[in-house]
Amino acid sequence: MQHDAAALSAALADLEQRQLRRTRRIGLAPGLINFCSNDYLGLSTHPEVTRAFIDSASRHGVGSGASHLVTGHGPEHQALEDELAAFTGREKALVFSTGYMANMGVIGALADQNAAIVSDKLNHASLIDGCRLSGAEVKRYRHGDATHAGELMAALESEARLLVTDGVFSMDGDLAPLPELARLTRAANAWLVVDDAHGLGVVGATGRGCCEQFALSPHDVPVLIGTFGKAFGTFGAFVAGDADLIDLLVQKSRTYVYTTALPPAVAAATRAALRVSERESWRREKVLAHARRFSRGLAERGIGTAAPAADARVVTSIFPVVLGEAGRALEISRRLEDQGFLVMAIRPPTVPAGTARLRVTFSAAHEEAQVDALVSALAGALAA
Ligand SMILES: *Cc1c(COP(=O)(O)O)cnc(C)c1O
């Protein structure tokens, strides 16, 4: 791109013309029901979580004041890390300021120009960017295809190997074939890195995510990443693993070392969210029941989606309704909004060309009647 004003406006006009120009909305109009938030358990507004935030801010102030290795690491951060280690059944956990930074930092610390990474084609952008920035050789396998991953792994020359994948894929809501990937990485002596941003708090018998769903041990999944901005309703992220892994990240993760520590009040709120998510397990059951209800509702009305019916797969809080072209997805999204439902259209480059979609997400804050109303509105919008 040329560096002049005309080139910028041409680039914007080009995006506009292809219906790919993005805009931000400022908050939510009153009465609009939000079906695209990642606040799956409804914890972002939970009184216990907000109270923990306010109490901590009144005692410790707002900013952490420094990076973790200087003076930014306080008792709330440490307690949160200890609780996350216990929650995930791992020796240690390390809090990062965002999931994006956790992914960049973990991959950068474990892989360099001499390493090789095998990566799912539909991985989250932050994993993709982490791979790129590391300078390692990167091979991408077909989405969810462990056999293809194995073939790529076998062809690598480097001895330093990583396989990176989302646990629950953010745009499709499906799970990675983790048992196969774990077998493969153990046989190849490679690290398996799983980003379970959308699984933790929601998937697994007690909300411990994909590892629990598939009964995988820390040995199977040695590097587990989670975020707080999804099911836990706050902000930030963590990596969990054995003590040496975490200590290595403290030494070498540039996105850990060279950034300001999370505000302590966010750590305090996240501790409260973790407690509530465990105590109020009905939240997890409710969000998954909504996803099943929606899937059944679509099937009853003969509405096809690219996703397998909820009964035929592990249910998550994310349900994609693939519509094809970006314009079509935008149009259906607009019609739904006119009916009072906010469902974002997801377009390339976030998803592959020709698979623009509505990404419907459910929350424990929704009620059954709202899910039913969305099904009806969607049927109407598609028929119009
Ligand atoms: C949201 C998300 C991230 C980024 O986390 P932030 O804390 O929002 O930066 C990383 N990976 C996946 C799979 C995500 O969905």
CSV table of C-alpha atoms and ligand atoms in Angstrom, one decimal:
chain,number,residue,atom,x,y,z
A,1,MET,CA,0.0,0.0,0.0
A,2,GLN,CA,1.3,3.4,-0.9
A,3,HIS,CA,1.7,5.9,1.9
A,4,ASP,CA,-0.6,8.7,0.9
A,5,ALA,CA,-4.1,9.8,1.8
A,6,ALA,CA,-5.5,8.8,-1.6
A,7,ALA,CA,-4.2,5.2,-1.1
A,8,LEU,CA,-5.9,5.0,2.3
A,9,SER,CA,-9.3,6.1,1.0
A,10,ALA,CA,-9.0,3.8,-2.0
A,11,ALA,CA,-8.3,0.9,0.4
A,12,LEU,CA,-11.3,1.8,2.4
A,13,ALA,CA,-13.5,2.2,-0.7
A,14,ASP,CA,-12.3,-1.2,-1.9
A,15,LEU,CA,-13.4,-2.8,1.4
A,16,GLU,CA,-16.7,-1.0,1.2
A,17,GLN,CA,-17.4,-2.2,-2.3
A,18,ARG,CA,-16.7,-5.8,-1.3
A,19,GLN,CA,-19.0,-5.5,1.8
A,20,LEU,CA,-16.0,-6.1,4.0
A,21,ARG,CA,-15.7,-2.7,5.7
A,22,ARG,CA,-16.2,-3.0,9.4
A,23,THR,CA,-17.7,-0.5,11.7
A,24,ARG,CA,-18.1,-0.3,15.5
A,25,ARG,CA,-21.3,0.1,17.3
A,26,ILE,CA,-21.4,2.2,20.5
A,27,GLY,CA,-23.1,0.0,23.0
A,28,LEU,CA,-26.3,-1.8,22.5
A,29,ALA,CA,-29.7,-0.2,21.7
A,30,PRO,CA,-32.2,-0.7,24.6
A,31,GLY,CA,-34.3,-3.8,24.0
A,32,LEU,CA,-31.9,-5.5,21.6
A,33,ILE,CA,-31.2,-9.0,22.7
A,34,ASN,CA,-27.5,-9.8,22.3
A,35,PHE,CA,-26.7,-13.2,20.7
A,36,CYS,CA,-23.1,-12.4,19.9
A,37,SER,CA,-21.4,-11.8,23.2
A,38,ASN,CA,-18.8,-14.2,24.7
A,39,ASP,CA,-20.1,-13.6,28.2
A,40,TYR,CA,-21.3,-17.2,28.1
A,41,LEU,CA,-22.1,-17.6,31.8
A,42,GLY,CA,-23.4,-14.1,32.3
A,43,LEU,CA,-20.7,-13.4,34.8
A,44,SER,CA,-19.6,-9.9,33.5
A,45,THR,CA,-22.5,-8.4,35.4
A,46,HIS,CA,-22.7,-10.8,38.3
A,47,PRO,CA,-22.9,-8.9,41.6
A,48,GLU,CA,-20.2,-11.0,43.4
A,49,VAL,CA,-17.8,-10.4,40.5
A,50,THR,CA,-18.5,-6.6,40.3
A,51,ARG,CA,-18.2,-6.3,44.0
A,52,ALA,CA,-14.8,-8.0,44.1
A,53,PHE,CA,-13.7,-5.6,41.4
A,54,ILE,CA,-14.9,-2.5,43.2
A,55,ASP,CA,-13.5,-3.6,46.6
A,56,SER,CA,-10.1,-4.4,45.2
A,57,ALA,CA,-10.0,-1.1,43.3
A,58,SER,CA,-10.9,0.9,46.4
A,59,ARG,CA,-8.1,-0.9,48.3
A,60,HIS,CA,-5.3,-1.2,45.7
A,61,GLY,CA,-6.2,1.6,43.2
A,62,VAL,CA,-6.7,1.0,39.5
A,63,GLY,CA,-3.4,0.5,37.7
A,64,SER,CA,-0.9,-2.2,38.7
A,65,GLY,CA,1.8,0.4,38.2
A,66,ALA,CA,4.5,-1.8,36.6
A,67,SER,CA,5.2,-5.0,34.8
A,68,HIS,CA,5.1,-8.3,36.7
A,69,LEU,CA,8.9,-8.6,37.0
A,70,VAL,CA,9.2,-5.1,38.4
A,71,THR,CA,6.5,-4.4,41.0
A,72,GLY,CA,3.3,-5.1,39.2
A,73,HIS,CA,2.8,-8.6,40.5
A,74,GLY,CA,0.6,-8.5,43.6
A,75,PRO,CA,-1.2,-10.8,46.0
A,76,GLU,CA,-4.4,-10.9,43.9
A,77,HIS,CA,-2.4,-12.0,40.8
A,78,GLN,CA,-0.6,-14.7,42.8
A,79,ALA,CA,-3.8,-16.0,44.4
A,80,LEU,CA,-5.5,-16.1,40.9
A,81,GLU,CA,-2.5,-18.0,39.5
A,82,ASP,CA,-2.7,-20.5,42.4
A,83,GLU,CA,-6.4,-21.0,41.9
A,84,LEU,CA,-6.1,-21.4,38.1
A,85,ALA,CA,-3.4,-24.0,38.6
A,86,ALA,CA,-5.8,-25.9,40.9
A,87,PHE,CA,-8.8,-25.4,38.6
A,88,THR,CA,-6.9,-26.8,35.6
A,89,GLY,CA,-5.1,-29.5,37.6
A,90,ARG,CA,-1.6,-28.2,36.7
A,91,GLU,CA,1.4,-27.4,38.7
A,92,LYS,CA,1.4,-23.7,37.9
A,93,ALA,CA,-0.4,-21.0,36.0
A,94,LEU,CA,0.8,-17.6,34.7
A,95,VAL,CA,-1.5,-14.6,34.2
A,96,PHE,CA,-1.1,-12.6,30.9
A,97,SER,CA,-2.7,-9.3,30.2
A,98,THR,CA,-4.7,-10.6,27.2
A,99,GLY,CA,-5.2,-13.9,25.3
A,100,TYR,CA,-3.7,-12.4,22.2
A,101,MET,CA,-0.5,-11.7,24.2
A,102,ALA,CA,-0.5,-15.1,25.9
A,103,ASN,CA,-0.6,-16.9,22.5
A,104,MET,CA,2.1,-14.7,21.1
A,105,GLY,CA,4.2,-15.0,24.2
A,106,VAL,CA,3.9,-18.8,24.6
A,107,ILE,CA,4.7,-19.6,21.0
A,108,GLY,CA,7.5,-17.1,20.9
A,109,ALA,CA,9.1,-18.6,24.0
A,110,LEU,CA,8.8,-22.3,22.8
A,111,ALA,CA,9.7,-21.8,19.1
A,112,ASP,CA,12.4,-19.9,17.2
A,113,GLN,CA,13.8,-20.0,13.7
A,114,ASN,CA,15.1,-23.5,14.3
A,115,ALA,CA,11.7,-24.8,15.3
A,116,ALA,CA,8.7,-26.1,13.3
A,117,ILE,CA,5.0,-25.6,14.1
A,118,VAL,CA,2.0,-27.6,12.9
A,119,SER,CA,-1.1,-25.5,13.1
A,120,ASP,CA,-4.9,-25.9,12.4
A,121,LYS,CA,-6.0,-23.8,9.4
A,122,LEU,CA,-8.8,-22.3,11.4
A,123,ASN,CA,-6.8,-21.4,14.5
A,124,HIS,CA,-7.5,-18.0,16.2
A,125,ALA,CA,-5.6,-15.0,14.7
A,126,SER,CA,-3.5,-14.7,17.8
A,127,LEU,CA,-2.1,-18.2,17.4
A,128,ILE,CA,-1.5,-17.6,13.7
A,129,ASP,CA,0.4,-14.3,14.5
A,130,GLY,CA,2.3,-16.0,17.3
A,131,CYS,CA,3.5,-18.7,14.8
A,132,ARG,CA,4.5,-16.0,12.3
A,133,LEU,CA,6.3,-13.8,14.7
A,134,SER,CA,8.3,-16.8,16.1
A,135,GLY,CA,10.1,-17.2,12.8
A,136,ALA,CA,9.6,-21.0,12.9
A,137,GLU,CA,8.7,-23.0,9.9
A,138,VAL,CA,4.8,-23.3,10.0
A,139,LYS,CA,2.7,-26.0,8.3
A,140,ARG,CA,-1.0,-25.7,8.4
A,141,TYR,CA,-3.3,-28.7,8.4
A,142,ARG,CA,-6.8,-29.0,7.2
A,143,HIS,CA,-9.3,-28.0,9.9
A,144,GLY,CA,-9.7,-30.7,12.5
A,145,ASP,CA,-7.8,-33.3,10.5
A,146,ALA,CA,-5.5,-35.1,12.8
A,147,THR,CA,-4.3,-37.5,10.0
A,148,HIS,CA,-3.2,-34.5,8.0
A,149,ALA,CA,-1.5,-33.0,11.0
A,150,GLY,CA,0.3,-36.3,11.5
A,151,GLU,CA,1.6,-36.3,7.9
A,152,LEU,CA,2.9,-32.8,8.2
A,153,MET,CA,4.5,-33.6,11.6
A,154,ALA,CA,6.3,-36.6,10.1
A,155,ALA,CA,7.7,-34.6,7.3
A,156,LEU,CA,9.3,-32.0,9.6
A,157,GLU,CA,13.1,-31.9,9.9
A,158,SER,CA,13.4,-29.8,13.0
A,159,GLU,CA,13.5,-31.6,16.3
A,160,ALA,CA,11.9,-28.7,18.1
A,161,ARG,CA,8.2,-29.2,17.3
A,162,LEU,CA,5.0,-27.6,18.4
A,163,LEU,CA,1.4,-28.4,17.5
A,164,VAL,CA,-1.0,-25.5,18.2
A,165,THR,CA,-4.8,-25.6,18.1
A,166,ASP,CA,-7.9,-24.0,19.5
A,167,GLY,CA,-9.7,-26.3,21.9
A,168,VAL,CA,-13.2,-25.0,20.8
A,169,PHE,CA,-12.9,-23.2,17.5
A,170,SER,CA,-14.2,-19.6,17.9
A,171,MET,CA,-16.1,-19.3,14.6
A,172,ASP,CA,-17.4,-22.8,14.3
A,173,GLY,CA,-18.0,-24.0,17.8
A,174,ASP,CA,-16.5,-27.4,17.1
A,175,LEU,CA,-13.8,-29.1,19.2
A,176,ALA,CA,-10.3,-30.0,18.0
A,177,PRO,CA,-9.7,-33.8,17.8
A,178,LEU,CA,-7.5,-33.5,21.0
A,179,PRO,CA,-7.2,-37.2,21.8
A,180,GLU,CA,-5.7,-37.9,18.4
A,181,LEU,CA,-3.5,-34.8,18.5
A,182,ALA,CA,-2.3,-35.7,22.0
A,183,ARG,CA,-1.3,-39.2,20.8
A,184,LEU,CA,0.4,-37.8,17.8
A,185,THR,CA,2.4,-35.1,19.7
A,186,ARG,CA,3.5,-37.6,22.4
A,187,ALA,CA,4.7,-40.0,19.7
A,188,ALA,CA,6.6,-37.2,17.9
A,189,ASN,CA,8.0,-35.7,21.1
A,190,ALA,CA,6.3,-32.4,20.3
A,191,TRP,CA,4.6,-29.9,22.5
A,192,LEU,CA,0.8,-29.7,22.2
A,193,VAL,CA,-0.4,-26.2,22.8
A,194,VAL,CA,-4.2,-25.8,23.3
A,195,ASP,CA,-6.0,-22.5,23.4
A,196,ASP,CA,-9.2,-23.3,25.2
A,197,ALA,CA,-10.6,-19.8,25.3
A,198,HIS,CA,-14.1,-20.9,24.4
A,199,GLY,CA,-14.1,-24.3,26.2
A,200,LEU,CA,-13.1,-23.3,29.8
A,201,GLY,CA,-16.1,-22.6,32.0
A,202,VAL,CA,-18.5,-24.2,29.5
A,203,VAL,CA,-17.3,-27.6,28.2
A,204,GLY,CA,-16.6,-30.7,30.3
A,205,ALA,CA,-18.6,-32.2,33.1
A,206,THR,CA,-17.5,-29.5,35.5
A,207,GLY,CA,-16.5,-26.7,33.1
A,208,ARG,CA,-12.8,-27.5,33.0
A,209,GLY,CA,-12.9,-27.3,29.2
A,210,CYS,CA,-11.8,-29.6,26.4
A,211,CYS,CA,-9.2,-31.5,28.5
A,212,GLU,CA,-12.0,-32.6,30.9
A,213,GLN,CA,-14.3,-33.3,28.0
A,214,PHE,CA,-11.8,-35.8,26.5
A,215,ALA,CA,-10.3,-36.9,29.8
A,216,LEU,CA,-6.9,-35.7,28.8
A,217,SER,CA,-4.1,-35.3,31.4
A,218,PRO,CA,-1.5,-32.5,31.8
A,219,HIS,CA,0.9,-35.0,30.2
A,220,ASP,CA,-1.4,-35.1,27.1
A,221,VAL,CA,-1.8,-31.4,26.9
A,222,PRO,CA,1.3,-29.8,28.5
A,223,VAL,CA,0.5,-26.3,27.5
A,224,LEU,CA,-3.0,-25.0,28.2
A,225,ILE,CA,-4.1,-21.5,27.5
A,226,GLY,CA,-7.3,-19.8,28.7
A,227,THR,CA,-8.8,-16.4,28.6
A,228,PHE,CA,-10.9,-14.4,31.1
A,229,GLY,CA,-12.9,-12.3,28.6
A,230,LYS,CA,-15.1,-15.2,27.6
A,231,ALA,CA,-16.9,-17.4,30.1
A,232,PHE,CA,-15.4,-15.7,33.1
A,233,GLY,CA,-16.7,-12.3,32.1
A,234,THR,CA,-13.7,-10.3,32.9
A,235,PHE,CA,-10.4,-9.6,31.0
A,236,GLY,CA,-7.0,-11.2,30.7
A,237,ALA,CA,-5.7,-14.6,30.1
A,238,PHE,CA,-3.4,-17.4,31.5
A,239,VAL,CA,-1.2,-20.3,30.6
A,240,ALA,CA,-1.1,-23.4,32.8
A,241,GLY,CA,1.5,-26.2,32.8
A,242,ASP,CA,4.3,-27.6,34.8
A,243,ALA,CA,6.6,-25.5,37.0
A,244,ASP,CA,9.5,-25.4,34.5
A,245,LEU,CA,7.3,-24.4,31.6
A,246,ILE,CA,5.8,-21.5,33.6
A,247,ASP,CA,9.3,-20.4,34.8
A,248,LEU,CA,10.6,-20.5,31.2
A,249,LEU,CA,7.7,-18.3,30.2
A,250,VAL,CA,8.5,-15.8,33.0
A,251,GLN,CA,12.0,-15.6,31.6
A,252,LYS,CA,11.3,-15.6,27.9
A,253,SER,CA,7.8,-14.5,27.0
A,254,ARG,CA,8.2,-11.0,25.6
A,255,THR,CA,4.5,-10.3,25.9
A,256,TYR,CA,4.7,-11.2,29.6
A,257,VAL,CA,7.9,-9.4,30.5
A,258,TYR,CA,7.5,-6.1,28.5
A,259,THR,CA,4.0,-5.1,29.5
A,260,THR,CA,2.1,-3.7,32.4
A,261,ALA,CA,0.6,-6.2,34.7
A,262,LEU,CA,-3.2,-6.7,34.7
A,263,PRO,CA,-4.9,-4.3,37.1
A,264,PRO,CA,-5.2,-6.1,40.5
A,265,ALA,CA,-9.0,-5.5,40.6
A,266,VAL,CA,-9.3,-7.5,37.4
A,267,ALA,CA,-7.5,-10.3,39.0
A,268,ALA,CA,-9.8,-10.1,42.0
A,269,ALA,CA,-12.9,-10.0,39.8
A,270,THR,CA,-11.6,-13.0,37.9
A,271,ARG,CA,-11.1,-15.0,41.2
A,272,ALA,CA,-14.7,-14.3,42.1
A,273,ALA,CA,-15.8,-15.3,38.6
A,274,LEU,CA,-14.0,-18.6,38.9
A,275,ARG,CA,-15.7,-19.3,42.3
A,276,VAL,CA,-19.1,-18.4,40.9
A,277,SER,CA,-18.7,-20.5,37.8
A,278,GLU,CA,-17.9,-23.6,40.0
A,279,ARG,CA,-20.6,-22.9,42.5
A,280,GLU,CA,-23.4,-22.0,40.1
A,281,SER,CA,-23.0,-25.0,37.7
A,282,TRP,CA,-26.6,-24.3,36.4
A,283,ARG,CA,-25.1,-21.5,34.3
A,284,ARG,CA,-23.1,-24.0,32.3
A,285,GLU,CA,-26.0,-26.3,31.9
A,286,LYS,CA,-28.3,-23.5,30.9
A,287,VAL,CA,-26.1,-22.1,28.1
A,288,LEU,CA,-25.6,-25.6,26.6
A,289,ALA,CA,-29.4,-26.3,26.8
A,290,HIS,CA,-29.9,-23.1,24.9
A,291,ALA,CA,-27.6,-24.2,22.1
A,292,ARG,CA,-29.3,-27.6,21.9
A,293,ARG,CA,-32.7,-25.9,21.8
A,294,PHE,CA,-31.7,-23.6,19.0
A,295,SER,CA,-30.3,-26.5,17.0
A,296,ARG,CA,-33.5,-28.5,17.4
A,297,GLY,CA,-35.5,-25.4,16.5
A,298,LEU,CA,-33.7,-24.9,13.3
A,299,ALA,CA,-34.0,-28.6,12.4
A,300,GLU,CA,-37.7,-28.5,13.0
A,301,ARG,CA,-38.0,-25.6,10.6
A,302,GLY,CA,-35.8,-27.3,8.0
A,303,ILE,CA,-33.2,-24.6,8.2
A,304,GLY,CA,-29.8,-26.1,7.2
A,305,THR,CA,-26.6,-24.9,8.7
A,306,ALA,CA,-23.1,-26.1,7.9
A,307,ALA,CA,-22.7,-27.3,11.5
A,308,PRO,CA,-23.8,-30.8,12.5
A,309,ALA,CA,-26.9,-30.8,14.6
A,310,ALA,CA,-26.2,-30.3,18.3
A,311,ASP,CA,-27.2,-33.8,19.1
A,312,ALA,CA,-24.5,-35.2,16.8
A,313,ARG,CA,-21.5,-33.4,18.3
A,314,VAL,CA,-20.2,-32.0,21.6
A,315,VAL,CA,-22.3,-28.9,22.2
A,316,THR,CA,-20.7,-25.6,22.9
A,317,SER,CA,-21.9,-22.1,23.4
A,318,ILE,CA,-21.1,-21.2,19.8
A,319,PHE,CA,-23.5,-22.1,16.9
A,320,PRO,CA,-22.6,-21.0,13.3
A,321,VAL,CA,-25.2,-20.5,10.7
A,322,VAL,CA,-23.2,-20.4,7.5
A,323,LEU,CA,-24.8,-18.3,4.7
A,324,GLY,CA,-22.1,-18.0,2.1
A,325,GLU,CA,-21.5,-14.5,0.7
A,326,ALA,CA,-20.7,-11.6,2.9
A,327,GLY,CA,-23.6,-9.6,1.6
A,328,ARG,CA,-26.1,-12.3,2.4
A,329,ALA,CA,-24.8,-12.6,6.0
A,330,LEU,CA,-25.0,-8.9,6.5
A,331,GLU,CA,-28.5,-8.7,5.1
A,332,ILE,CA,-29.8,-11.5,7.4
A,333,SER,CA,-28.0,-9.9,10.3
A,334,ARG,CA,-29.7,-6.6,9.5
A,335,ARG,CA,-33.2,-8.2,9.3
A,336,LEU,CA,-32.7,-9.9,12.7
A,337,GLU,CA,-31.6,-6.6,14.2
A,338,ASP,CA,-34.9,-5.0,12.9
A,339,GLN,CA,-36.6,-7.8,14.9
A,340,GLY,CA,-34.7,-7.0,18.1
A,341,PHE,CA,-31.9,-9.6,17.9
A,342,LEU,CA,-28.2,-8.7,17.6
A,343,VAL,CA,-26.4,-11.5,15.8
A,344,MET,CA,-23.1,-10.4,14.2
A,345,ALA,CA,-22.3,-11.4,10.6
A,346,ILE,CA,-18.8,-12.8,10.5
A,347,ARG,CA,-17.1,-12.2,7.2
A,348,PRO,CA,-13.7,-12.9,5.5
A,349,PRO,CA,-10.9,-12.6,6.5
A,350,THR,CA,-12.1,-13.8,9.9
A,351,VAL,CA,-13.6,-16.8,8.2
A,352,PRO,CA,-12.7,-18.4,4.8
A,353,ALA,CA,-14.2,-16.7,1.6
A,354,GLY,CA,-17.7,-18.1,0.8
A,355,THR,CA,-18.4,-19.1,4.4
A,356,ALA,CA,-19.7,-15.8,5.8
A,357,ARG,CA,-22.0,-16.6,8.6
A,358,LEU,CA,-24.0,-15.6,11.6
A,359,ARG,CA,-22.1,-16.6,14.6
A,360,VAL,CA,-24.8,-17.2,17.3
A,361,THR,CA,-23.6,-17.4,20.8
A,362,PHE,CA,-25.7,-18.3,23.8
A,363,SER,CA,-25.4,-17.1,27.4
A,364,ALA,CA,-26.8,-18.2,30.7
A,365,ALA,CA,-28.3,-14.7,30.8
A,366,HIS,CA,-30.7,-15.7,28.0
A,367,GLU,CA,-34.1,-17.2,28.6
A,368,GLU,CA,-35.7,-20.1,26.6
A,369,ALA,CA,-38.4,-17.9,25.1
A,370,GLN,CA,-35.7,-15.6,23.7
A,371,VAL,CA,-34.0,-18.6,22.0
A,372,ASP,CA,-37.3,-19.6,20.5
A,373,ALA,CA,-38.0,-16.1,19.4
A,374,LEU,CA,-34.6,-16.0,17.7
A,375,VAL,CA,-35.4,-19.2,15.8
A,376,SER,CA,-38.7,-17.7,14.5
A,377,ALA,CA,-37.0,-14.5,13.5
A,378,LEU,CA,-34.3,-16.3,11.7
A,379,ALA,CA,-36.7,-18.4,9.8
A,380,GLY,CA,-38.6,-15.2,8.8
A,381,ALA,CA,-35.4,-13.4,7.8
A,382,LEU,CA,-34.2,-16.3,5.6
A,383,ALA,CA,-37.6,-16.6,3.9
A,384,ALA,CA,-38.0,-12.9,3.2
B,1,LIG,C1,-10.7,-14.3,22.3
B,1,LIG,C2,-9.7,-15.3,22.0
B,1,LIG,C3,-8.3,-15.0,22.2
B,1,LIG,C4,-7.9,-13.6,22.6
B,1,LIG,O1,-8.1,-13.4,23.9
B,1,LIG,P1,-8.2,-11.9,24.4
B,1,LIG,O2,-8.0,-12.0,25.9
B,1,LIG,O3,-9.5,-11.3,24.0
B,1,LIG,O4,-7.0,-11.2,23.7
B,1,LIG,C5,-7.4,-16.0,21.9
B,1,LIG,N1,-7.8,-17.2,21.4
B,1,LIG,C6,-9.1,-17.5,21.2
B,1,LIG,C7,-9.4,-18.8,20.7
B,1,LIG,C8,-10.1,-16.5,21.5
B,1,LIG,O5,-11.3,-16.8,21.2
